[in-house]
Short mmCIF file of C-alpha atoms in Angstrom, two decimals:
data_model
loop_
_atom_site.label_atom_id
_atom_site.label_comp_id
_atom_site.label_asym_id
_atom_site.label_seq_id
_atom_site.Cartn_x
_atom_site.Cartn_y
_atom_site.Cartn_z
CA MET A 1 166.40 51.25 -4.84
CA ALA A 2 168.29 49.54 -2.59
CA GLY A 3 171.69 47.52 -3.23
CA GLY A 4 174.38 50.04 -3.32
CA PHE A 5 177.82 49.66 -4.55
CA ALA A 6 181.02 51.98 -3.46
CA GLY A 7 184.88 51.01 -4.99
CA GLY A 8 186.85 48.80 -2.83
CA THR A 9 190.39 47.49 -3.21
CA ALA A 10 189.80 45.91 -6.19
CA GLY A 11 192.14 47.73 -8.14
CA ALA A 12 194.65 50.48 -8.29
CA GLY A 13 193.49 53.99 -9.49
CA ARG A 14 190.33 55.71 -8.57
CA ALA A 15 188.19 52.63 -8.06
CA GLU A 16 187.47 53.12 -4.47
CA PHE A 17 186.08 56.22 -5.34
CA TYR A 18 183.19 54.99 -7.50
CA GLU A 19 179.74 55.80 -6.28
CA GLY A 20 176.77 54.74 -7.06
CA LYS A 21 173.36 52.37 -6.76
CA ILE A 22 171.44 49.76 -8.54
CA THR A 23 168.70 52.07 -9.99
CA GLY A 24 165.63 51.19 -11.99
CA TYR A 25 167.36 53.13 -15.30
CA PHE A 26 170.14 50.49 -15.07
CA ILE A 27 167.38 47.17 -14.51
CA LEU A 28 165.90 48.14 -17.97
CA ALA A 29 169.02 48.22 -19.67
CA CYS A 30 170.29 44.94 -18.58
CA ILE A 31 167.16 42.98 -18.99
CA VAL A 32 166.52 44.49 -22.65
CA GLY A 33 170.36 44.14 -23.45
CA SER A 34 170.59 41.09 -22.26
CA PHE A 35 167.83 39.92 -24.53
CA GLY A 36 170.08 39.85 -27.12
CA GLY A 37 171.33 36.02 -25.61
CA SER A 38 167.83 35.08 -26.72
CA LEU A 39 168.24 35.45 -30.68
CA PHE A 40 171.56 32.67 -30.11
CA GLY A 41 169.55 30.59 -27.70
CA TYR A 42 166.49 30.43 -29.85
CA ASP A 43 168.31 29.13 -32.65
CA LEU A 44 170.58 26.78 -31.06
CA GLY A 45 167.01 25.22 -29.34
CA VAL A 46 165.09 25.48 -33.02
CA SER A 47 167.62 24.00 -35.04
CA SER A 48 168.10 21.11 -33.32
CA GLY A 49 164.85 19.83 -33.11
CA VAL A 50 163.63 20.92 -36.67
CA THR A 51 166.25 18.66 -38.07
CA SER A 52 165.02 15.92 -36.33
CA MET A 53 161.42 16.35 -37.52
CA ASP A 54 160.20 14.09 -40.07
CA ASP A 55 157.99 16.68 -42.02
CA PHE A 56 161.46 18.50 -42.30
CA LEU A 57 163.92 15.86 -43.76
CA LYS A 58 161.14 14.68 -46.03
CA LYS A 59 160.90 17.87 -48.08
CA PHE A 60 164.71 19.11 -47.69
CA PHE A 61 166.37 15.96 -46.77
CA PRO A 62 164.71 12.54 -48.43
CA ASP A 63 167.99 10.59 -48.14
CA VAL A 64 168.54 11.08 -44.54
CA TYR A 65 164.89 10.79 -43.86
CA ALA A 66 164.91 6.98 -45.23
CA ARG A 67 167.95 6.10 -44.09
CA LYS A 68 166.80 7.39 -40.26
CA HIS A 69 163.93 4.86 -40.82
CA ALA A 70 165.72 2.13 -42.00
CA HIS A 71 166.70 1.06 -38.33
CA LEU A 72 169.86 -1.20 -39.60
CA HIS A 73 172.93 -1.98 -37.56
CA GLU A 74 175.33 0.39 -39.17
CA THR A 75 172.97 3.15 -38.95
CA ASP A 76 172.58 3.24 -35.13
CA TYR A 77 175.66 6.09 -35.16
CA CYS A 78 175.31 7.14 -38.77
CA LYS A 79 171.91 7.73 -39.59
CA TYR A 80 172.05 11.52 -39.63
CA ASP A 81 175.62 11.92 -41.27
CA ASN A 82 174.90 14.25 -44.11
CA GLN A 83 176.89 16.91 -44.98
CA LEU A 84 174.19 18.91 -46.82
CA LEU A 85 172.26 18.68 -43.17
CA THR A 86 174.73 19.50 -41.19
CA LEU A 87 175.57 22.69 -43.65
CA PHE A 88 171.81 23.96 -42.70
CA THR A 89 173.46 24.28 -39.44
CA SER A 90 176.72 25.31 -39.77
CA SER A 91 175.91 28.14 -42.54
CA LEU A 92 174.19 30.17 -39.70
CA TYR A 93 177.96 30.42 -37.46
CA PHE A 94 180.01 30.37 -41.05
CA ALA A 95 177.64 33.83 -42.06
CA GLY A 96 178.09 35.21 -38.40
CA LEU A 97 182.09 34.50 -38.33
CA VAL A 98 182.12 37.12 -41.55
CA SER A 99 179.49 39.82 -39.85
CA THR A 100 181.46 40.24 -36.59
CA PHE A 101 183.69 41.94 -38.50
CA GLY A 102 181.18 44.47 -40.16
CA ALA A 103 179.76 44.51 -36.54
CA SER A 104 183.34 46.25 -35.31
CA TYR A 105 182.79 48.92 -37.02
CA VAL A 106 179.38 49.53 -35.99
CA THR A 107 179.95 49.04 -32.76
CA LYS A 108 182.97 51.46 -32.24
CA ARG A 109 181.39 53.96 -34.75
CA ARG A 110 177.74 53.95 -33.84
CA GLY A 111 177.28 52.37 -30.53
CA ARG A 112 176.62 49.12 -29.35
CA ARG A 113 173.01 49.87 -28.92
CA ALA A 114 173.33 50.06 -33.01
CA SER A 115 174.63 46.63 -33.53
CA ILE A 116 172.20 44.99 -31.56
CA MET A 117 169.32 47.07 -33.56
CA VAL A 118 170.99 45.81 -36.93
CA GLY A 119 171.71 41.97 -35.46
CA ALA A 120 167.62 41.62 -34.31
CA ALA A 121 166.73 43.23 -37.98
CA SER A 122 168.74 40.81 -39.57
CA PHE A 123 167.51 38.05 -37.42
CA PHE A 124 164.11 38.57 -38.49
CA LEU A 125 164.63 38.53 -42.02
CA GLY A 126 166.21 35.27 -41.40
CA GLY A 127 163.08 33.40 -39.56
CA ALA A 128 161.04 34.96 -42.50
CA VAL A 129 162.70 33.34 -45.11
CA ASN A 130 163.29 30.52 -43.39
CA ALA A 131 159.76 30.34 -42.67
CA ALA A 132 158.70 30.45 -46.31
CA ALA A 133 161.52 28.09 -47.19
CA MET A 134 160.58 26.22 -50.81
CA ASN A 135 164.01 24.50 -51.03
CA VAL A 136 167.54 24.27 -49.55
CA ALA A 137 168.72 27.14 -51.15
CA MET A 138 166.31 29.33 -49.23
CA LEU A 139 167.07 27.83 -46.30
CA ILE A 140 170.70 28.41 -46.56
CA VAL A 141 169.74 32.24 -47.34
CA GLY A 142 167.41 32.41 -44.17
CA ARG A 143 170.47 31.02 -41.93
CA VAL A 144 172.67 33.20 -43.57
CA LEU A 145 170.82 36.41 -42.36
CA LEU A 146 170.14 34.26 -39.03
CA GLY A 147 173.75 34.16 -38.71
CA ALA A 148 174.53 37.51 -39.88
CA GLY A 149 172.37 39.06 -37.06
CA ILE A 150 173.90 36.73 -33.81
CA GLY A 151 177.27 38.18 -35.57
CA PHE A 152 176.04 41.84 -34.62
CA GLY A 153 174.16 40.52 -31.22
CA ASN A 154 176.91 37.94 -29.85
CA GLN A 155 179.73 41.19 -30.58
CA ALA A 156 177.66 43.93 -29.37
CA VAL A 157 175.50 42.25 -25.92
CA PRO A 158 178.50 41.21 -24.18
CA LEU A 159 180.68 44.40 -24.35
CA TYR A 160 177.70 46.30 -23.58
CA LEU A 161 176.75 44.33 -20.30
CA SER A 162 180.27 44.61 -19.42
CA GLU A 163 180.70 48.81 -19.71
CA ILE A 164 177.17 49.42 -18.02
CA ALA A 165 177.71 47.52 -14.70
CA PRO A 166 179.28 48.68 -11.93
CA TYR A 167 182.69 46.41 -11.33
CA ARG A 168 181.45 44.53 -8.08
CA ILE A 169 178.26 42.99 -9.82
CA ARG A 170 179.74 42.80 -13.37
CA GLY A 171 179.90 39.05 -13.68
CA ALA A 172 176.55 38.58 -12.91
CA VAL A 173 175.23 41.14 -14.94
CA ASN A 174 177.40 39.86 -17.95
CA GLN A 175 176.01 36.45 -17.26
CA LEU A 176 172.41 37.69 -18.29
CA PHE A 177 173.65 36.77 -21.83
CA GLN A 178 174.17 33.42 -21.00
CA LEU A 179 170.75 32.83 -19.07
CA THR A 180 168.73 34.57 -22.25
CA THR A 181 170.81 32.24 -24.23
CA CYS A 182 169.75 29.50 -22.53
CA LEU A 183 166.21 30.51 -22.06
CA GLY A 184 166.26 30.99 -25.63
CA ILE A 185 167.18 27.51 -26.09
CA LEU A 186 164.73 25.86 -23.56
CA VAL A 187 161.86 27.86 -25.29
CA ALA A 188 162.78 26.66 -28.43
CA ASP A 189 163.19 22.89 -27.00
CA ILE A 190 159.45 23.38 -25.67
CA ILE A 191 157.78 24.99 -29.07
CA ASN A 192 159.69 22.18 -31.12
CA TYR A 193 157.89 19.26 -29.00
CA PHE A 194 154.66 20.89 -29.74
CA THR A 195 155.14 21.86 -33.31
CA ASP A 196 156.55 18.20 -33.88
CA ARG A 197 152.93 17.63 -33.69
CA LEU A 198 151.62 19.62 -36.26
CA HIS A 199 151.44 18.21 -39.82
CA PRO A 200 153.27 18.88 -42.25
CA TRP A 201 153.82 22.28 -41.30
CA GLY A 202 155.15 22.52 -37.68
CA TRP A 203 158.79 23.19 -38.96
CA ARG A 204 157.77 26.05 -40.22
CA LEU A 205 156.13 27.67 -37.02
CA SER A 206 159.51 26.60 -35.10
CA LEU A 207 161.15 28.86 -37.50
CA GLY A 208 159.25 31.52 -38.05
CA LEU A 209 158.78 32.31 -34.40
CA ALA A 210 162.55 33.37 -34.34
CA MET A 211 160.78 36.62 -35.61
CA GLY A 212 159.06 36.85 -32.37
CA PRO A 213 162.18 37.63 -29.98
CA ALA A 214 163.94 39.65 -32.71
CA THR A 215 161.05 42.03 -32.69
CA ALA A 216 161.20 42.14 -29.28
CA ILE A 217 164.78 43.39 -28.62
CA PHE A 218 164.74 45.99 -32.16
CA VAL A 219 161.95 47.80 -30.18
CA GLY A 220 163.55 47.16 -26.79
CA ALA A 221 166.59 49.30 -27.73
CA LEU A 222 164.69 52.01 -28.92
CA PHE A 223 164.86 52.90 -25.29
CA LEU A 224 167.97 51.72 -24.26
CA PRO A 225 170.62 54.07 -23.16
CA GLU A 226 174.13 53.87 -25.16
CA THR A 227 177.35 52.54 -22.52
CA PRO A 228 178.67 56.03 -21.53
CA ASN A 229 182.26 54.08 -22.46
CA SER A 230 180.97 54.29 -26.16
CA LEU A 231 180.15 58.12 -25.81
CA VAL A 232 183.29 58.63 -24.37
CA GLU A 233 184.61 56.73 -27.14
CA ARG A 234 182.91 58.76 -29.63
CA GLY A 235 183.55 62.37 -28.07
CA MET A 236 180.19 63.07 -26.43
CA LEU A 237 181.15 63.38 -23.22
CA ASP A 238 178.13 65.92 -22.13
CA GLU A 239 175.91 62.95 -22.91
CA ALA A 240 178.38 60.23 -21.56
CA ARG A 241 178.07 62.03 -17.98
CA ARG A 242 174.63 62.72 -18.28
CA VAL A 243 174.12 58.47 -18.95
CA LEU A 244 176.25 57.89 -16.13
CA GLU A 245 174.59 59.56 -13.64
CA LYS A 246 171.38 57.88 -14.45
CA VAL A 247 172.37 54.62 -14.71
CA ARG A 248 174.46 54.98 -11.28
CA GLY A 249 171.51 56.89 -9.56
CA THR A 250 174.01 59.63 -8.14
CA SER A 251 175.93 62.86 -9.57
CA LYS A 252 179.00 61.69 -7.64
CA VAL A 253 180.48 59.82 -10.48
CA ASP A 254 183.59 61.88 -11.09
CA ALA A 255 186.38 59.08 -10.33
CA GLU A 256 184.43 56.43 -12.78
CA PHE A 257 183.43 59.47 -15.52
CA GLU A 258 187.81 60.26 -15.02
CA ASP A 259 188.51 57.05 -16.16
CA LEU A 260 186.51 56.65 -18.77
CA LYS A 261 188.08 60.02 -20.10
CA GLU A 262 191.63 58.65 -19.79
CA ALA A 263 191.08 55.39 -20.97
CA SER A 264 189.50 57.11 -24.01
CA GLU A 265 192.75 59.32 -24.57
CA ALA A 266 194.43 56.47 -24.64
CA ALA A 267 192.61 54.71 -27.15
CA ARG A 268 192.13 57.54 -29.70
CA ALA A 269 196.18 57.38 -29.64
CA VAL A 270 196.48 53.89 -30.62
CA LYS A 271 196.25 53.37 -34.59
CA GLY A 272 195.50 50.02 -35.96
CA THR A 273 193.17 48.25 -33.25
CA PHE A 274 193.30 44.59 -34.96
CA ARG A 275 197.23 45.05 -35.47
CA ASN A 276 197.39 46.17 -32.18
CA LEU A 277 195.78 43.12 -30.98
CA LEU A 278 199.42 41.15 -32.12
CA ALA A 279 201.52 43.73 -29.82
CA THR A 280 203.56 42.28 -27.43
CA ARG A 281 201.98 44.20 -24.94
CA ASN A 282 198.40 42.55 -25.25
CA ARG A 283 199.67 38.91 -25.96
CA PRO A 284 197.58 37.77 -22.65
CA GLN A 285 194.51 39.27 -24.37
CA LEU A 286 195.15 37.30 -27.36
CA VAL A 287 196.16 34.37 -26.51
CA ILE A 288 193.45 34.17 -23.41
CA GLY A 289 190.45 36.44 -24.52
CA ALA A 290 190.47 36.33 -28.68
CA LEU A 291 192.00 32.99 -29.29
CA GLY A 292 191.94 30.02 -26.36
CA ILE A 293 188.92 30.96 -24.56
CA PRO A 294 186.56 30.95 -27.22
CA ALA A 295 188.17 28.04 -29.22
CA PHE A 296 187.63 25.76 -26.31
CA GLN A 297 183.86 27.10 -25.33
CA GLN A 298 183.09 25.03 -28.40
CA LEU A 299 186.05 22.38 -28.34
CA SER A 300 183.98 21.19 -24.87
CA GLY A 301 181.59 19.37 -27.28
CA MET A 302 178.59 21.56 -25.47
CA ASN A 303 177.14 22.96 -28.65
CA SER A 304 177.00 19.48 -30.62
CA ILE A 305 175.17 17.94 -27.52
CA LEU A 306 172.57 21.40 -28.13
CA PHE A 307 172.48 21.45 -31.85
CA TYR A 308 172.28 17.57 -31.97
CA SER A 309 170.46 16.70 -28.72
CA PRO A 310 167.07 14.81 -30.25
CA VAL A 311 169.59 13.63 -33.27
CA ILE A 312 171.66 12.21 -30.51
CA PHE A 313 168.81 10.58 -28.33
CA GLN A 314 166.99 9.42 -31.50
CA SER A 315 170.18 7.77 -32.35
CA LEU A 316 170.35 6.20 -29.07
CA GLY A 317 167.08 4.55 -29.37
CA PHE A 318 164.93 7.17 -28.53
CA GLY A 319 161.61 7.88 -29.96
CA ASN A 320 161.09 11.16 -31.62
CA SER A 321 158.97 12.29 -28.83
CA ALA A 322 161.11 11.35 -26.17
CA ALA A 323 164.07 12.58 -28.03
CA LEU A 324 162.65 16.20 -27.91
CA TYR A 325 161.92 15.78 -24.53
CA SER A 326 164.99 14.59 -23.50
CA SER A 327 166.24 18.09 -25.30
CA ILE A 328 163.56 20.10 -23.08
CA ILE A 329 165.62 18.23 -19.76
CA THR A 330 168.58 19.36 -21.09
CA GLY A 331 167.69 22.69 -21.88
CA SER A 332 166.62 23.38 -18.45
CA MET A 333 169.69 21.62 -16.82
CA LEU A 334 171.73 24.44 -18.98
CA VAL A 335 169.40 27.51 -17.48
CA VAL A 336 170.05 25.78 -14.22
CA GLY A 337 173.48 26.39 -14.86
CA ALA A 338 173.07 29.46 -15.50
CA LEU A 339 171.39 30.44 -12.65
CA ILE A 340 173.88 29.58 -10.63
CA SER A 341 176.29 30.95 -11.98
CA MET A 342 174.94 34.43 -11.72
CA VAL A 343 174.76 34.10 -8.07
CA THR A 344 178.50 32.27 -7.39
CA VAL A 345 180.54 34.37 -10.26
CA ASP A 346 181.75 37.30 -8.08
CA ARG A 347 181.61 35.22 -4.76
CA LEU A 348 183.74 32.37 -5.83
CA GLY A 349 185.13 33.76 -9.25
CA ARG A 350 185.80 32.73 -12.77
CA ARG A 351 188.50 30.29 -12.27
CA PHE A 352 187.22 28.23 -9.62
CA LEU A 353 183.97 28.30 -11.58
CA PHE A 354 186.08 26.84 -15.12
CA ILE A 355 188.04 24.10 -12.68
CA GLU A 356 185.35 22.70 -10.53
CA ALA A 357 182.88 22.32 -13.94
CA GLY A 358 185.90 20.78 -15.67
CA ILE A 359 186.39 18.06 -13.59
CA GLN A 360 182.58 17.21 -13.63
CA MET A 361 182.69 17.62 -17.30
CA ILE A 362 185.60 14.84 -17.88
CA ALA A 363 183.69 12.77 -15.10
CA SER A 364 180.33 12.58 -17.33
CA MET A 365 181.70 12.73 -20.61
CA VAL A 366 183.74 9.30 -19.49
CA VAL A 367 180.65 7.98 -18.30
CA VAL A 368 179.13 8.58 -21.28
CA ALA A 369 181.94 7.06 -23.83
CA VAL A 370 182.36 4.11 -21.50
CA ILE A 371 178.41 3.12 -21.36
CA LEU A 372 177.95 3.44 -25.41
CA ALA A 373 181.35 1.05 -25.44
CA LEU A 374 179.93 -1.56 -23.61
CA LYS A 375 176.30 -1.26 -24.69
CA PHE A 376 175.55 0.65 -27.79
CA GLY A 377 176.10 -0.54 -31.25
CA HIS A 378 174.25 -3.56 -31.85
CA GLY A 379 171.29 -2.55 -33.83
CA GLN A 380 169.27 -2.50 -30.81
CA GLU A 381 167.79 0.01 -28.64
CA LEU A 382 169.20 0.71 -24.82
CA THR A 383 167.68 -0.32 -21.82
CA LYS A 384 165.40 2.16 -20.02
CA GLY A 385 168.33 2.12 -17.06
CA VAL A 386 171.29 2.72 -19.32
CA SER A 387 169.35 5.06 -21.15
CA THR A 388 168.28 6.71 -17.92
CA VAL A 389 172.37 6.73 -16.60
CA LEU A 390 172.91 8.23 -20.34
CA VAL A 391 170.42 11.50 -19.67
CA VAL A 392 171.81 11.90 -16.33
CA ALA A 393 175.53 12.27 -17.56
CA ILE A 394 174.44 14.70 -20.47
CA CYS A 395 172.76 16.71 -17.55
CA LEU A 396 175.44 16.96 -15.60
CA PHE A 397 177.71 17.62 -18.04
CA VAL A 398 175.31 20.47 -19.42
CA VAL A 399 174.43 21.71 -16.11
CA ALA A 400 178.38 22.22 -15.46
CA TYR A 401 179.00 24.19 -18.58
CA GLY A 402 175.77 26.05 -17.47
CA TRP A 403 177.90 27.39 -14.31
CA SER A 404 181.01 27.61 -16.41
CA TRP A 405 182.69 27.60 -20.30
CA GLY A 406 179.07 28.46 -21.37
CA PRO A 407 178.31 32.47 -19.54
CA LEU A 408 182.18 32.42 -19.04
CA GLY A 409 183.11 31.92 -22.53
CA TRP A 410 181.86 35.79 -22.96
CA LEU A 411 181.94 37.28 -19.47
CA VAL A 412 185.94 36.38 -19.16
CA PRO A 413 187.19 38.06 -23.13
CA SER A 414 184.85 40.78 -22.54
CA GLU A 415 186.83 41.93 -19.18
CA LEU A 416 190.00 41.00 -20.77
CA PHE A 417 190.67 44.03 -23.38
CA PRO A 418 191.71 47.43 -22.79
CA LEU A 419 189.30 50.07 -24.82
CA GLU A 420 191.21 50.87 -27.19
CA MET A 421 190.36 47.52 -28.59
CA ARG A 422 187.46 46.35 -27.29
CA SER A 423 185.22 46.43 -29.87
CA ALA A 424 188.31 44.92 -32.54
CA GLY A 425 188.91 42.81 -29.72
CA GLN A 426 185.33 41.38 -29.06
CA SER A 427 184.92 40.81 -32.89
CA VAL A 428 188.08 38.24 -32.67
CA VAL A 429 186.48 36.75 -29.84
CA VAL A 430 182.93 35.97 -31.42
CA CYS A 431 185.03 35.47 -35.06
CA VAL A 432 186.20 32.47 -33.09
CA ASN A 433 184.03 31.29 -31.29
CA LEU A 434 181.67 31.18 -34.28
CA PHE A 435 184.47 29.48 -36.17
CA TRP A 436 184.66 26.41 -34.41
CA THR A 437 180.89 26.48 -33.49
CA ALA A 438 180.80 26.41 -37.19
CA ALA A 439 183.71 23.67 -37.47
CA VAL A 440 182.24 21.16 -34.83
CA ALA A 441 178.77 21.58 -36.23
CA GLN A 442 179.79 20.56 -39.76
CA CYS A 443 181.70 17.72 -38.37
CA PHE A 444 180.24 16.22 -35.32
CA LEU A 445 177.54 13.83 -36.97
CA ALA A 446 180.07 12.53 -39.18
CA ALA A 447 182.69 12.16 -36.16
CA LEU A 448 179.54 10.16 -34.47
CA CYS A 449 179.40 7.85 -37.25
CA HIS A 450 183.74 7.53 -37.76
CA LEU A 451 184.35 7.74 -33.88
CA ARG A 452 181.40 6.42 -31.97
CA TRP A 453 182.23 6.62 -28.74
CA GLY A 454 185.45 7.71 -28.95
CA VAL A 455 183.99 11.03 -30.31
CA PHE A 456 183.15 11.90 -26.29
CA VAL A 457 186.75 10.70 -24.92
CA LEU A 458 188.12 12.76 -27.70
CA PHE A 459 186.09 15.81 -26.09
CA ALA A 460 186.85 14.52 -22.08
CA ALA A 461 190.54 14.90 -23.47
CA LEU A 462 190.24 18.77 -24.88
CA ILE A 463 188.61 19.01 -21.55
CA VAL A 464 191.39 18.15 -19.31
CA VAL A 465 193.48 20.83 -21.66
CA MET A 466 191.26 23.44 -21.52
CA SER A 467 191.09 23.33 -17.89
CA ILE A 468 195.31 23.12 -17.48
CA PHE A 469 195.18 26.26 -19.72
CA VAL A 470 193.15 28.32 -17.39
CA ILE A 471 194.96 26.77 -14.14
CA LEU A 472 197.93 28.47 -15.79
CA LEU A 473 197.50 31.03 -17.53
CA LEU A 474 193.99 32.64 -16.48
CA PRO A 475 194.60 35.34 -13.49
CA GLU A 476 191.19 35.86 -11.44
CA THR A 477 189.38 38.98 -12.40
CA LYS A 478 186.44 39.40 -10.24
CA GLN A 479 185.24 42.84 -8.61
CA VAL A 480 188.88 44.03 -10.78
CA PRO A 481 187.21 47.72 -12.54
CA ILE A 482 187.23 47.15 -16.13
CA GLU A 483 189.78 49.66 -16.93
CA GLU A 484 192.44 47.96 -14.63
CA ILE A 485 192.05 44.46 -15.87
CA TRP A 486 195.53 44.81 -17.82
CA MET A 487 197.09 45.06 -14.08
CA LEU A 488 196.12 41.68 -13.59
CA PHE A 489 198.89 40.38 -16.79
CA ASP A 490 201.97 42.99 -14.98
CA ARG A 491 201.80 40.67 -11.94
CA HIS A 492 201.19 37.19 -13.48
CA TRP A 493 203.48 34.82 -12.66
CA TYR A 494 204.17 33.94 -16.72
CA TRP A 495 202.80 36.91 -18.56
CA LYS A 496 204.58 39.47 -16.66
CA ARG A 497 207.65 38.20 -18.19
CA ILE A 498 205.48 38.56 -21.69
CA VAL A 499 204.00 42.17 -21.34
CA ARG A 500 207.59 43.63 -19.99
CA LYS A 501 208.95 43.23 -22.87
CA ASP A 502 207.16 45.72 -25.04
CA PRO A 503 208.68 49.26 -24.56
CA LYS A 504 205.42 50.79 -24.96
CA TYR A 505 203.95 49.07 -22.03
CA GLN A 506 207.05 49.49 -19.59
CA GLY A 507 207.19 53.00 -20.56
CA ASN A 508 203.48 53.39 -19.50
CA LEU A 509 203.93 51.50 -16.44
CA HIS A 510 206.95 53.94 -15.61
CA LEU A 511 205.21 57.03 -15.84
CA GLN A 512 201.51 56.46 -14.66
CA HIS A 513 201.50 53.24 -12.38
CA GLN A 514 204.49 53.26 -9.99
CA ASP A 515 203.19 53.12 -7.19
CA MET A 516 200.24 50.61 -7.88
CA PRO A 517 199.11 48.95 -4.39
CA PRO A 518 198.36 45.09 -4.18
CA ALA A 519 195.68 43.19 -6.14
CA ASN A 520 194.90 41.17 -3.33
CA ALA A 521 191.14 41.22 -4.32
CA ALA A 522 191.96 40.10 -7.63
CA GLY A 523 193.44 36.75 -6.36
CA VAL A 524 197.10 37.56 -8.15
CA LYS A 525 200.41 38.45 -5.52
CA PRO A 526 202.94 40.13 -6.95
CA SER A 527 205.33 37.58 -7.08
CA SER A 528 204.10 34.27 -7.99
CA ASP A 529 200.45 33.11 -7.89
CA VAL A 530 198.34 32.65 -10.67
#
């Protein structure tokens, strides 16, 4: 097939000798692997729609149902403020937070593919329990099983895609995870739109259909190749070489294979991978990849809009069907953003997309806050014109997130960690991500009730902080081989002062990398350029 690639000047070491082409085997692996994101996306979309369905609320949350239909002045912002209802949403993410540490063990010892399969099986069981739920306890049990599935899937899929991809197109390949997440949200929104009309069991169908993508992913994973990185890490060198040759479509993989073996040898020499995250030489990966980006991805406020978009639109005076229809629009914008990101991420770079989107997201949140401050909160529905401006502002916010913090929040952390702590690092990424997802989900409706329009000002302020964080601390990683990302920090204006303090880092640098060529393709100059 067309679409060959070769190494360039993106990094040091043997990258310039990497060879290969885009093969059908590689495409199949990417498609099946990336659909792990559909589990996460389907749940985001389904839970947001189901929690606004009258039949669901009457059965499990009658107080919320009564308040929703009261149309009182004080319920404009507060009609859905119920901690048990938000626990239905956030319990999944707390479960995913815990399960990701078990996923780390499975991913490292049994491979990336095994974690994907375990996640799909758990998600299937969760969908079945939720569809058959007779009380809130069954709902929560189902959500916990779904959360375990997402914990395993989100831990393994970004790693799988980053490792299987040629480094020149790693960004676009990794973004397949975000694309399938967005498609899952959009499909769920469409399903909710139609099941809302099936009384009184439409919500059961929405929740139960989660078993569909879980089944497809489990069956597809049976035919997935394991990543060469994982096979080398587990000592299966012959199999790793065979898979690498098949995925790259050539037998000339000596340079890449040697890099994988050297990275694996370095990994085996390291003990206590979770503890190793705290080492001074790994401080950039800890601060940027494990803590900063995963937290900021959720603190942008995007998932609050996804969780509760039908609820938000109903609170703003839209009817039930109109609210679900508006959710379809925002879901479509998320897909558009993901497609734009796939096309541009390896051309324009990660930093450009982060910064541009930050400006657009801040402006959108300010517009929403100003309109709500001036026009909303008087116990009356918004006019058609004002409602249209609100939807447009939210769509501009969503599409910007769709090409920046959404996909890059998974891509960039999966690129940063060296092999010896990649599985552990990704577990921390997912753990931090799900912790803030759950916290924001649990608190958003209460914040909307008490802060009113100020909650959108808060999100705008947080996006300002996020953008400054990226500008100052994140080096450009586009077209840099994944096993050579660490070199960027040795040349970063700030991080080089930190990592060089570690004696082990200095010794490794002195022995193995005395003559590193400049990383111009990374956008990082040896002296002071970010």
